[in-house]
CSV table of C-alpha atoms and ligand atoms in Angstrom, one decimal:
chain,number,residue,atom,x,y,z
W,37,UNK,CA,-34.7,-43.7,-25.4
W,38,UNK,CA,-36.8,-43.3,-22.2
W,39,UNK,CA,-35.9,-43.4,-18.7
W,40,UNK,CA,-38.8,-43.8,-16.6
W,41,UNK,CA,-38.5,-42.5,-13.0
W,42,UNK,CA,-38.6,-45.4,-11.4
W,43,UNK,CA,-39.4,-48.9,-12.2
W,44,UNK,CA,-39.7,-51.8,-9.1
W,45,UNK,CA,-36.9,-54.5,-9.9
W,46,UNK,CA,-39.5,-57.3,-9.8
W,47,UNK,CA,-37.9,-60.7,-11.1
W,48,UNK,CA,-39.0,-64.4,-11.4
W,49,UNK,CA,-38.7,-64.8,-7.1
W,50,UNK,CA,-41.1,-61.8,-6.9
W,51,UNK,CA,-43.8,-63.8,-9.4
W,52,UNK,CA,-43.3,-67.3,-8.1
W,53,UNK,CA,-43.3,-65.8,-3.7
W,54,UNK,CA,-47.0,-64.7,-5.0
W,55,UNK,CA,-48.2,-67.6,-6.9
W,56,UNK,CA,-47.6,-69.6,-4.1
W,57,UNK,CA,-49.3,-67.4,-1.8
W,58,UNK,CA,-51.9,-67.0,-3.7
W,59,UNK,CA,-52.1,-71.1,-4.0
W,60,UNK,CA,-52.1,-71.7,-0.3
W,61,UNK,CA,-55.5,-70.1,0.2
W,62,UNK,CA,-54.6,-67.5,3.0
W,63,UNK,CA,-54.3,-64.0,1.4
W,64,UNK,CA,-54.6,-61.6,4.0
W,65,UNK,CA,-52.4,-61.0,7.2
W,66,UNK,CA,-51.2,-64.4,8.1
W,67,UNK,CA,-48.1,-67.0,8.2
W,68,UNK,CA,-46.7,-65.1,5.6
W,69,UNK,CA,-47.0,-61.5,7.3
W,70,UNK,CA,-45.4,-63.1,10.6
W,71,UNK,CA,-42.4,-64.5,8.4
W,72,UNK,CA,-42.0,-61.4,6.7
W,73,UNK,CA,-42.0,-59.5,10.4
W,74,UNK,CA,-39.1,-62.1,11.3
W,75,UNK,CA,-37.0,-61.9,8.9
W,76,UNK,CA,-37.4,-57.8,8.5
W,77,UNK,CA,-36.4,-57.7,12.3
W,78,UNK,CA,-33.6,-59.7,12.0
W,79,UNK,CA,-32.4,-57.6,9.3
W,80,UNK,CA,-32.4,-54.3,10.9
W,81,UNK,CA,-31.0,-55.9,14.0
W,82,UNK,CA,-34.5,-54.9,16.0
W,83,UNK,CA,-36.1,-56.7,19.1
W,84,UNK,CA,-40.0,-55.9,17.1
W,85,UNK,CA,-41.1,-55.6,14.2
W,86,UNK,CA,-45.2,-54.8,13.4
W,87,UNK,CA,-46.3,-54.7,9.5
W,88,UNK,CA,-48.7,-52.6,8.6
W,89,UNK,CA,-50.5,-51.5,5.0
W,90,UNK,CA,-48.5,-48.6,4.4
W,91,UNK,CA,-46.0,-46.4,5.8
W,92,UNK,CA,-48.2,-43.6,6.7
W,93,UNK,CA,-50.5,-46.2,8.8
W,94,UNK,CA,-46.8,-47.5,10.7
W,95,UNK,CA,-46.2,-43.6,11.3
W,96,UNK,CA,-49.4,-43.7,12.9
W,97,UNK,CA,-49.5,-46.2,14.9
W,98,UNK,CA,-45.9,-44.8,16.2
W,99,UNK,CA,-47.7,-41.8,17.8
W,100,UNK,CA,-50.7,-43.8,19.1
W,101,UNK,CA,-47.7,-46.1,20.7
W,102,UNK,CA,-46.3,-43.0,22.7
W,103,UNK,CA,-50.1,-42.1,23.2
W,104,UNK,CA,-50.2,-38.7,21.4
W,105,UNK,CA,-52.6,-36.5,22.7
W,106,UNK,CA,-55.0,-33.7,21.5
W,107,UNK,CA,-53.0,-30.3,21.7
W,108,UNK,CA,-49.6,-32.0,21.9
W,109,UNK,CA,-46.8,-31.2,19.4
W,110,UNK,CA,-44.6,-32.8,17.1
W,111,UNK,CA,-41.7,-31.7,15.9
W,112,UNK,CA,-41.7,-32.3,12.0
W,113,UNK,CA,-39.0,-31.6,9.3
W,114,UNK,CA,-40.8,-29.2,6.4
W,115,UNK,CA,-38.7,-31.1,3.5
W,116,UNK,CA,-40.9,-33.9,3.6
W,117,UNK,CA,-43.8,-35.8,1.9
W,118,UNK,CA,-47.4,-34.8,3.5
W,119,UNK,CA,-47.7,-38.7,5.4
W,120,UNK,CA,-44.8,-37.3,8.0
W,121,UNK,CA,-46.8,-34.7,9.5
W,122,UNK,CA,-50.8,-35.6,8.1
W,123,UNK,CA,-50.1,-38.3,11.0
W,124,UNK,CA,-49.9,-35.8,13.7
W,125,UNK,CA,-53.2,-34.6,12.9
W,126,UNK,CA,-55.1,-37.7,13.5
W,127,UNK,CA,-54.2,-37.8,16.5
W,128,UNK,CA,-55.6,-34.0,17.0
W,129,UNK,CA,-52.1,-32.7,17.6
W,130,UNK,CA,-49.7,-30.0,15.9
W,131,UNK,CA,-47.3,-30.7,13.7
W,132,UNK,CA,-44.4,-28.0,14.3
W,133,UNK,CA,-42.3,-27.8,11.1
W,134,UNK,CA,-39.2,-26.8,11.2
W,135,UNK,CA,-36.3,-26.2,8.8
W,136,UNK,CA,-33.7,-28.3,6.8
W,137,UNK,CA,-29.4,-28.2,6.5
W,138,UNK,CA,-29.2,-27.3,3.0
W,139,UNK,CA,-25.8,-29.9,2.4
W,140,UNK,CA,-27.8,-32.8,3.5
W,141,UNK,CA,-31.5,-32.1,3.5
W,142,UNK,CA,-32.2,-33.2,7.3
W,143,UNK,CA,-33.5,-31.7,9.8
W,144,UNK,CA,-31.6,-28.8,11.2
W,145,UNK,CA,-31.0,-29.7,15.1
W,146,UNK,CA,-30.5,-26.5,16.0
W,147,UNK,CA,-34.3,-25.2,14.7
W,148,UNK,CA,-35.3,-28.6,16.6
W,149,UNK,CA,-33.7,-26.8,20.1
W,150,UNK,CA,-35.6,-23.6,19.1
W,151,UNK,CA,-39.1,-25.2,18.4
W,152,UNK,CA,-39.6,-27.2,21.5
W,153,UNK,CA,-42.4,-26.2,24.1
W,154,UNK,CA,-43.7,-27.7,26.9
W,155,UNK,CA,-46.3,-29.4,24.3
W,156,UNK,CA,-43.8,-31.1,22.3
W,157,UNK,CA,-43.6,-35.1,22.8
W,158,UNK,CA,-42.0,-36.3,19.6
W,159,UNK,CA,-39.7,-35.6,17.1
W,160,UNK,CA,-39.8,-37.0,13.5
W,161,UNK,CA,-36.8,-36.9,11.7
W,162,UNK,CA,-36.6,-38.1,8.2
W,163,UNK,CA,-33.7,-39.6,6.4
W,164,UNK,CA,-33.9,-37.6,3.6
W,165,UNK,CA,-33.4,-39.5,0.3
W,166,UNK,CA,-32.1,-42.4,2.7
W,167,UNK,CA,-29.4,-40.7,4.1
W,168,UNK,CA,-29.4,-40.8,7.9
W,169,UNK,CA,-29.5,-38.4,10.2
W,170,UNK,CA,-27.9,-37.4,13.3
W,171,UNK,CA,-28.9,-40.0,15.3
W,172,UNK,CA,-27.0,-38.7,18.5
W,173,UNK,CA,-27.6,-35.3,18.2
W,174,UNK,CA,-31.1,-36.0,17.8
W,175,UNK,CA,-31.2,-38.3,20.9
W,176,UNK,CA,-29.2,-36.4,23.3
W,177,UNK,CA,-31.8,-33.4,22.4
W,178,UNK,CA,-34.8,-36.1,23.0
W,179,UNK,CA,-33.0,-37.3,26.3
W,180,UNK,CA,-32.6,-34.0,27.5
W,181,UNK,CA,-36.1,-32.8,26.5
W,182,UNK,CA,-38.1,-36.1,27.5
W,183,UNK,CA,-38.9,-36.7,24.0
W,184,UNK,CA,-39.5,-39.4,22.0
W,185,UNK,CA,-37.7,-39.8,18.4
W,186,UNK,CA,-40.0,-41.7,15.8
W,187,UNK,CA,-37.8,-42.3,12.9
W,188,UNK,CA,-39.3,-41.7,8.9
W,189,UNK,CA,-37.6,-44.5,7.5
W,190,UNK,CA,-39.5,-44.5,4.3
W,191,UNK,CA,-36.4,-43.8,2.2
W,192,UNK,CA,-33.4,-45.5,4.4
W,193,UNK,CA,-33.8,-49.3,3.7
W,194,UNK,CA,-31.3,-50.3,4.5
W,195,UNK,CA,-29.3,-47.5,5.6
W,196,UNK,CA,-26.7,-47.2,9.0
W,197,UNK,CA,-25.7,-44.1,11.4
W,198,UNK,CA,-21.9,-45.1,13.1
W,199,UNK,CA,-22.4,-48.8,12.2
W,200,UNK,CA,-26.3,-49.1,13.6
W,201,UNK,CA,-28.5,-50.1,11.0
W,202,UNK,CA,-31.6,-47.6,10.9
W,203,UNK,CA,-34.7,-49.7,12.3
W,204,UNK,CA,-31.9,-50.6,15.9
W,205,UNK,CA,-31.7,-46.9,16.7
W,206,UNK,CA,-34.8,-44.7,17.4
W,207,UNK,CA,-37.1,-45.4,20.2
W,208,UNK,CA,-39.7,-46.4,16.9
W,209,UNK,CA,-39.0,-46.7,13.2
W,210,UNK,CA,-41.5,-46.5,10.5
W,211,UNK,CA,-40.8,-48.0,6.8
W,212,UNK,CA,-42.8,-47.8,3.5
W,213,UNK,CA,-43.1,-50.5,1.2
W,214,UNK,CA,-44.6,-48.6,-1.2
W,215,UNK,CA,-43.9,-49.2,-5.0
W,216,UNK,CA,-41.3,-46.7,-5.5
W,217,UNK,CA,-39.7,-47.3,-2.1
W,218,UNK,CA,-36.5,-49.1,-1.9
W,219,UNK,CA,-38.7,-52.3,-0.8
W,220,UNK,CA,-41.2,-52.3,-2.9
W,221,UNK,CA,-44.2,-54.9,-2.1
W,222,UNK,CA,-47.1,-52.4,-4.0
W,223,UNK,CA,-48.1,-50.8,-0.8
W,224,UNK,CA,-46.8,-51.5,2.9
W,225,UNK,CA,-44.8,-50.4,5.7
W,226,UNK,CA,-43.3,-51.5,8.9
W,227,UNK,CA,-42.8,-50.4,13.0
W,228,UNK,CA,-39.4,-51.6,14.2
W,229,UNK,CA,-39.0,-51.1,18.7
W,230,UNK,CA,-37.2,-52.6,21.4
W,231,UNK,CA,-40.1,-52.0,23.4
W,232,UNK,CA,-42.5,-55.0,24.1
W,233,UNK,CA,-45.6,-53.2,25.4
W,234,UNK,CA,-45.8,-50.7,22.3
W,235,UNK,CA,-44.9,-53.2,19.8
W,236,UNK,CA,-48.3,-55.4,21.2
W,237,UNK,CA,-50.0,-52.0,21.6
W,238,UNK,CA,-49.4,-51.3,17.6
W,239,UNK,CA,-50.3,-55.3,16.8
W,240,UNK,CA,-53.6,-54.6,18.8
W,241,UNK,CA,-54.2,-51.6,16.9
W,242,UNK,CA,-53.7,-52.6,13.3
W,243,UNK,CA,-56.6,-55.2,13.5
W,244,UNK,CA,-59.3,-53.2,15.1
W,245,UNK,CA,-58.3,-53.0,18.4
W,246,UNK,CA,-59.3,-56.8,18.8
W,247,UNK,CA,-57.3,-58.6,21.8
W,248,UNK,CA,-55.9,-61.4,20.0
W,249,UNK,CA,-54.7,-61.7,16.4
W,250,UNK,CA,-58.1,-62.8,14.3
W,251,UNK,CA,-56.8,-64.7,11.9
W,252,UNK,CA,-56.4,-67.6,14.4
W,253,UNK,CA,-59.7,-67.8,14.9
W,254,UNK,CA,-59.9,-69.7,11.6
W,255,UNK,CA,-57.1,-71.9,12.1
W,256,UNK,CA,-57.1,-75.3,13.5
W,257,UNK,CA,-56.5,-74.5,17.5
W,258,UNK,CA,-58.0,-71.1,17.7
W,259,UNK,CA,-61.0,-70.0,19.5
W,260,UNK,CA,-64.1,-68.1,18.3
W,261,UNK,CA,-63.4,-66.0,21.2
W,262,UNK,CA,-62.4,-62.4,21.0
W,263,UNK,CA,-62.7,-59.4,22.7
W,264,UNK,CA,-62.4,-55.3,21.4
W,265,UNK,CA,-60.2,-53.1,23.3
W,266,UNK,CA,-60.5,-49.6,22.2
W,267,UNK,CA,-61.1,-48.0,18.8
W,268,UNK,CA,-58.7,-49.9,16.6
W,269,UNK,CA,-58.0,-49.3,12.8
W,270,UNK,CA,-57.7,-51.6,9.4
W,271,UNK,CA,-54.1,-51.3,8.9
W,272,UNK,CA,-52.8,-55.1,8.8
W,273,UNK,CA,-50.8,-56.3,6.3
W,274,UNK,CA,-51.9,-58.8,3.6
W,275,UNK,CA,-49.5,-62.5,2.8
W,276,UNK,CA,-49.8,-60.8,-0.8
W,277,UNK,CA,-47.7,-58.0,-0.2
W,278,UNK,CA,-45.7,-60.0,2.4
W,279,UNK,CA,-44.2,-62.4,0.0
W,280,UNK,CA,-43.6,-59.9,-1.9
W,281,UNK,CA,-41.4,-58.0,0.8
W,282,UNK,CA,-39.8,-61.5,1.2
W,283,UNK,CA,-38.6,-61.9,-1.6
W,284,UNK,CA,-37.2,-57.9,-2.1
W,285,UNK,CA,-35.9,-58.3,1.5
W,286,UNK,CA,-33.4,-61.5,0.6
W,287,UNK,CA,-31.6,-59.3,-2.5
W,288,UNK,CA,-32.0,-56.1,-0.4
W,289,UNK,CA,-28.6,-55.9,-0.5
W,290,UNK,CA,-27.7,-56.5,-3.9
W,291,UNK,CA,-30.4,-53.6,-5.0
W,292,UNK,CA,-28.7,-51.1,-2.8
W,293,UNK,CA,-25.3,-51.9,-4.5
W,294,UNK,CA,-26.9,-51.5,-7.7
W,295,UNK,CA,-28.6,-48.1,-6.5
W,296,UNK,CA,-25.1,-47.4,-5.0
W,297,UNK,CA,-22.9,-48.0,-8.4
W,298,UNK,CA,-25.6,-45.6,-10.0
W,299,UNK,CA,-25.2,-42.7,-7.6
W,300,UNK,CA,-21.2,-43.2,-7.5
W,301,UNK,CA,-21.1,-42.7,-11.9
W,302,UNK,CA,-24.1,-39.8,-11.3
W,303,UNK,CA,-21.3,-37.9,-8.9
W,304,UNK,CA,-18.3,-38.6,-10.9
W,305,UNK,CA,-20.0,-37.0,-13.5
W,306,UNK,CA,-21.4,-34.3,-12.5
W,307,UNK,CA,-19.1,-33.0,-9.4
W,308,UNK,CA,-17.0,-31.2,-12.0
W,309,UNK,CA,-19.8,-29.8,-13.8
W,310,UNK,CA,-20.3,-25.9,-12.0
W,311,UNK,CA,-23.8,-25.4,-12.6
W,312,UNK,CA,-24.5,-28.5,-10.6
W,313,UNK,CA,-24.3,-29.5,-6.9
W,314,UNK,CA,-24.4,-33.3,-6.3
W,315,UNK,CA,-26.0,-34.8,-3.2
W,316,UNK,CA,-23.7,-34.7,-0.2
W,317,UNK,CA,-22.6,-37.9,2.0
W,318,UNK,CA,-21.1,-37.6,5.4
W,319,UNK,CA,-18.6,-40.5,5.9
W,320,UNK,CA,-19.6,-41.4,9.4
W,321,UNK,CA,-23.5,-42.9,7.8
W,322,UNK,CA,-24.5,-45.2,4.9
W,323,UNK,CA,-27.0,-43.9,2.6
W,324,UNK,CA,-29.9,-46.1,1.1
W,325,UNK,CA,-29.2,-44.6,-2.3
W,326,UNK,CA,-33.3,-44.3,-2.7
W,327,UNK,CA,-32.9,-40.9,-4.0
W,328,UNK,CA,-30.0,-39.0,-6.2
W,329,UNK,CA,-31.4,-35.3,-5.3
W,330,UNK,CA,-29.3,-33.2,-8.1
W,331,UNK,CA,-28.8,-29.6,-7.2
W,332,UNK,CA,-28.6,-27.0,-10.1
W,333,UNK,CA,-26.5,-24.0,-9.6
W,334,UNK,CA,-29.2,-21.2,-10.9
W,335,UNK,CA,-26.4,-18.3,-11.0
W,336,UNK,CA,-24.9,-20.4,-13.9
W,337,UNK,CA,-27.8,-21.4,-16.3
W,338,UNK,CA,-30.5,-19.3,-17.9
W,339,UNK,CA,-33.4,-21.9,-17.1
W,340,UNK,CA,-34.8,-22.6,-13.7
W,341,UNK,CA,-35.3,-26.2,-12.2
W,342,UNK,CA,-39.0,-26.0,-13.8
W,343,UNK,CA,-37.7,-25.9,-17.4
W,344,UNK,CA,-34.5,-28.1,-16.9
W,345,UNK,CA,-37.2,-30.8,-15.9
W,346,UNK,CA,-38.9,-29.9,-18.6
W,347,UNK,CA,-36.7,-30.5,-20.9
W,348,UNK,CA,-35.2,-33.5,-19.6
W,349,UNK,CA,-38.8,-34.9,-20.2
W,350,UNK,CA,-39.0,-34.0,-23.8
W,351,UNK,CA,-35.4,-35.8,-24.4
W,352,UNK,CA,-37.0,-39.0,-22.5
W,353,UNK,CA,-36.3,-38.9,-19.0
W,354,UNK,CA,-38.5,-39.2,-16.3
W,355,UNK,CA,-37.7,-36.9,-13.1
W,356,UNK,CA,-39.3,-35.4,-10.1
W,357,UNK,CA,-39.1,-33.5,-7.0
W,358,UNK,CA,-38.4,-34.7,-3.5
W,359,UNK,CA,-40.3,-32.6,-2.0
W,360,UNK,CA,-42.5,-29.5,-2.5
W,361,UNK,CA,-42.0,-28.5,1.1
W,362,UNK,CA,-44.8,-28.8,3.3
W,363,UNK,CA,-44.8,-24.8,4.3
W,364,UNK,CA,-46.3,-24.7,0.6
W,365,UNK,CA,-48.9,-26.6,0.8
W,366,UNK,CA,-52.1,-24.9,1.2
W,367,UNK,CA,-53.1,-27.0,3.9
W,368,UNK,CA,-50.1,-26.2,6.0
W,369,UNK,CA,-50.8,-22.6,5.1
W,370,UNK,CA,-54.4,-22.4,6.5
W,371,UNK,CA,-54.5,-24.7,9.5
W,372,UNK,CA,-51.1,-23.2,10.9
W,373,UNK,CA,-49.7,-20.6,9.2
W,374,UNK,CA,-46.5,-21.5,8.0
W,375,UNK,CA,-44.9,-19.0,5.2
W,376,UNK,CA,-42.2,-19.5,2.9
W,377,UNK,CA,-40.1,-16.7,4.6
W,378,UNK,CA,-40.0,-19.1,7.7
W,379,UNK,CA,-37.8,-21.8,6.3
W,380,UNK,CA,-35.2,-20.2,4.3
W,381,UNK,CA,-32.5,-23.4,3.6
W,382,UNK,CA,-35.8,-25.5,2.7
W,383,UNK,CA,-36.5,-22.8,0.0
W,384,UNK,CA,-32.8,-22.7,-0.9
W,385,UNK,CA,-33.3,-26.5,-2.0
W,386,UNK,CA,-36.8,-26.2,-3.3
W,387,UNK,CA,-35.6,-24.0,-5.8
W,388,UNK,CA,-32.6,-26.2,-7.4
W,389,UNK,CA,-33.8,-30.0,-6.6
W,390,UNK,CA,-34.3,-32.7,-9.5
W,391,UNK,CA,-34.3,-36.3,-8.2
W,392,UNK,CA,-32.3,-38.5,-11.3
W,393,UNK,CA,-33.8,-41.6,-12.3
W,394,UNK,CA,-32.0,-44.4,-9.8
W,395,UNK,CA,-32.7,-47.8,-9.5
W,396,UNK,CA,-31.7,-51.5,-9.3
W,397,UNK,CA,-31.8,-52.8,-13.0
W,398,UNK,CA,-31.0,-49.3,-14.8
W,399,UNK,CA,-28.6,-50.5,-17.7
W,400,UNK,CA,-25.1,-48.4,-18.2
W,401,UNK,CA,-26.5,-47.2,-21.2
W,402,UNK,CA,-29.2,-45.6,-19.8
W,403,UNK,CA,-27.3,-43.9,-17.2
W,404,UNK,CA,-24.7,-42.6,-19.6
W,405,UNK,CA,-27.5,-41.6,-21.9
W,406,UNK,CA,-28.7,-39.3,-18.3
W,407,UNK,CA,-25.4,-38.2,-17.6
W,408,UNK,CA,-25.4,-37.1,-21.0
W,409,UNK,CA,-28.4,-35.8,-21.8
W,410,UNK,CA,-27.9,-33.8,-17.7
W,411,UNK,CA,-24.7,-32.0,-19.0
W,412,UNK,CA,-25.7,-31.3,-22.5
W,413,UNK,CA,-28.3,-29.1,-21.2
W,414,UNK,CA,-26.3,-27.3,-18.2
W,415,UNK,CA,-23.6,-26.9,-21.4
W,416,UNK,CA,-26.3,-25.0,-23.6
W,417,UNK,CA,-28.1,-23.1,-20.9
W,418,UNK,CA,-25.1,-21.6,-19.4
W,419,UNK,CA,-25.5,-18.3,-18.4
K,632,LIG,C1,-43.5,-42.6,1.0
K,632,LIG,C2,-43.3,-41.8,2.2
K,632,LIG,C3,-44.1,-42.0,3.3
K,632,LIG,C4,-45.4,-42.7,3.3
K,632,LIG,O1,-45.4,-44.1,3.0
K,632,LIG,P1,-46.6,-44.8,2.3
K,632,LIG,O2,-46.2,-46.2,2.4
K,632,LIG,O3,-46.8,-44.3,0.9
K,632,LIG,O4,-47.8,-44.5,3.2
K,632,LIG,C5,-43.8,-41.3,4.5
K,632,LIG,N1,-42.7,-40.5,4.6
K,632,LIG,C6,-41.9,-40.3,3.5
K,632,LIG,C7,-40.7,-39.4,3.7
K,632,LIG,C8,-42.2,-41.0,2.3
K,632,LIG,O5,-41.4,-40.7,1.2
């Protein structure tokens, strides 16, 4: 047997959205792309939604929305991937990174209190493995501060804090559609705002900086006539990938209860088992399921998270880790000298994380065959 990491849950709707996309002759941002935008809004429950090519591009144009400056801060959780805070660099600013609550793998709010400065604009929390984050301690801190919160939404689709889906909450929230993500349309992402002016801003932005959307120029009633604002980028969306996120959007729901039933047979497995430590829900949020980040309990077993990955890959299944924090990176290292004694609860996790295979179309066989195979190895490696 083998148990890939992840594999999209693309079906017949996925193949037959495309072909006839690819029929009608438009294939970049277009009818499709604005469809796609409606029905993603309506879905989150936002006033504006903006689709971009990727996530890292919507995180982008979040900052340029809130007009980022050179020398201005961002406050940035370190158990992330590299897209959160890589943003903040664009735009000539600093990403601050700050540490992580071990139980959930958030940002910890109180490190948040302790990193802001008079430079700090923005915070970015991320909903770890598509579990939400405190959304009201985050804001009241924000309010208090005069900060704005852009949300990493990357993993939480669709995921809700107290009853508010995420994508209503935060002043901006970014999405990735990329193909692992829990909408996958092979690359993408998405800005959701209740704020009119930044959501034209970002629309402006994605094409170029051009004053009115280009693609009407070709179409029946539009004009040749346009006109280049400021420095823009190349970060619309293509009808391709929309259709695609059409077609994942209308069985969103029944993927995440797939995901769901997956993490629920994971943790009645495995909470009994003492060299493991399964992935913590609080009961007041709804997780996106995008990520089942197993713990392993290293004063139990005689092999670290390294070689238990290792040899769940030689018994045919596919793992990996969410996320080499960023204080690790040599990047971080240089340009801002971050050190690993500097975020001690994202170490704590670093050490014992393995993200389980988890997603829509997994047969029961193949997740009793990893719930197997995961406590036949903490069984013969205990210490
Ligand atoms: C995937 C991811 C991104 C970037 O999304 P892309 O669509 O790949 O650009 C940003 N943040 C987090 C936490 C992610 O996992």
């Amino acid at each position: 047997m083998y148990i890939p990491f992840h594999k999209p849950y693309i079906t017949e709707d996925e193949v037959s959205g495309l072909l006839d996309t690819v029929r009608s002759g438009w294939l970049t941002m277009g009818p499709k792309t604005f469809e796609f935008e409606r029905e993603f809004l309506s879905y989150v429950g936002s006033e504006h939604a903006v689709a971009v090519n990727s996530g890292t591009s919507a995180l982008h144009l979040a900052l340029k929305a809130i007009d980022l400056k050179e020398g201005e801060e961002v406050i940035v959780p370190t158990m992330t991937f590299t897209a959160t805070a890589e943003v903040v660099c664009y735009c000539n600013a600093k990403p601050v990174l700050v540490d992580i609550d071990r139980t959930t793998g958030n940002i910890d709010i109180s490190a948040v209190e302790k990193a802001i400065t008079p430079r700090t604009r923005a915070i970015i929390p991320v909903h770890y493995g598509g579990l939400p984050c405190d959304m009201d301690q985050i804001s009241d801190i924000a309010e208090a501060n005069k900060l704005f919160v852009i949300e990493d939404a990357a993993h939480s689709l669709p995921a809700s804090y107290k009853g508010k889906p995420v994508g209503s909450i935060g002043d901006l929230t970014c999405f990735s559609f990329y193909a692992t993500k829990p909408l996958a349309a092979g690359e993408g992402g998405m800005v959701t705002t209740e704020n009119e002016e930044w959501a034209e801003r970002m629309r402006i932005l994605r094409l170029h900086g051009i004053s009115k959307d280009a693609w009407k120029r070709y179409s029946n009633g539009g004009s040749w006539y346009y006109e280049v604002l400021e420095t823009g980028y190349k970060y619309n969306m293509t009808d391709l990938q929309a259709s695609l996120g059409l077609s994942q959007l209308r069985k969103l729901d029944k993927m995440w209860e797939m995901r769901k039933h997956i993490a629920q047979k994971y943790t009645e497995a495995f909470s009994d088992v003492e060299q493991l430590i399964t992935p913590y829900l609080n009961s007041d949020r709804v997780s996106s399921y995008h990520l089942y980040a197993l713990k392993i309990n290293p004063g139990v077993l005689n092999i670290d998270r390294a070689e238990f990955i290792e040899i769940l890959k030689e018994r045919g299944i596919g793992t990996s880790v969410h996320f080499i924090p960023l204080h690790r990176h040599p990047f971080y290292q240089n340009a801002f000298s971050y050190g690993v004694e500097d975020f001690p609860e994202a170490e704590w996790v670093y050490e014992r994380i393995i993200s389980l295979p988890i997603y829509p179309g997994m047969s029961e066989a193949e997740v009793g065959y990893v719930i197997q195979t995961v406590t036949d190895v903490c069984e013969k490696h205990r210490k």
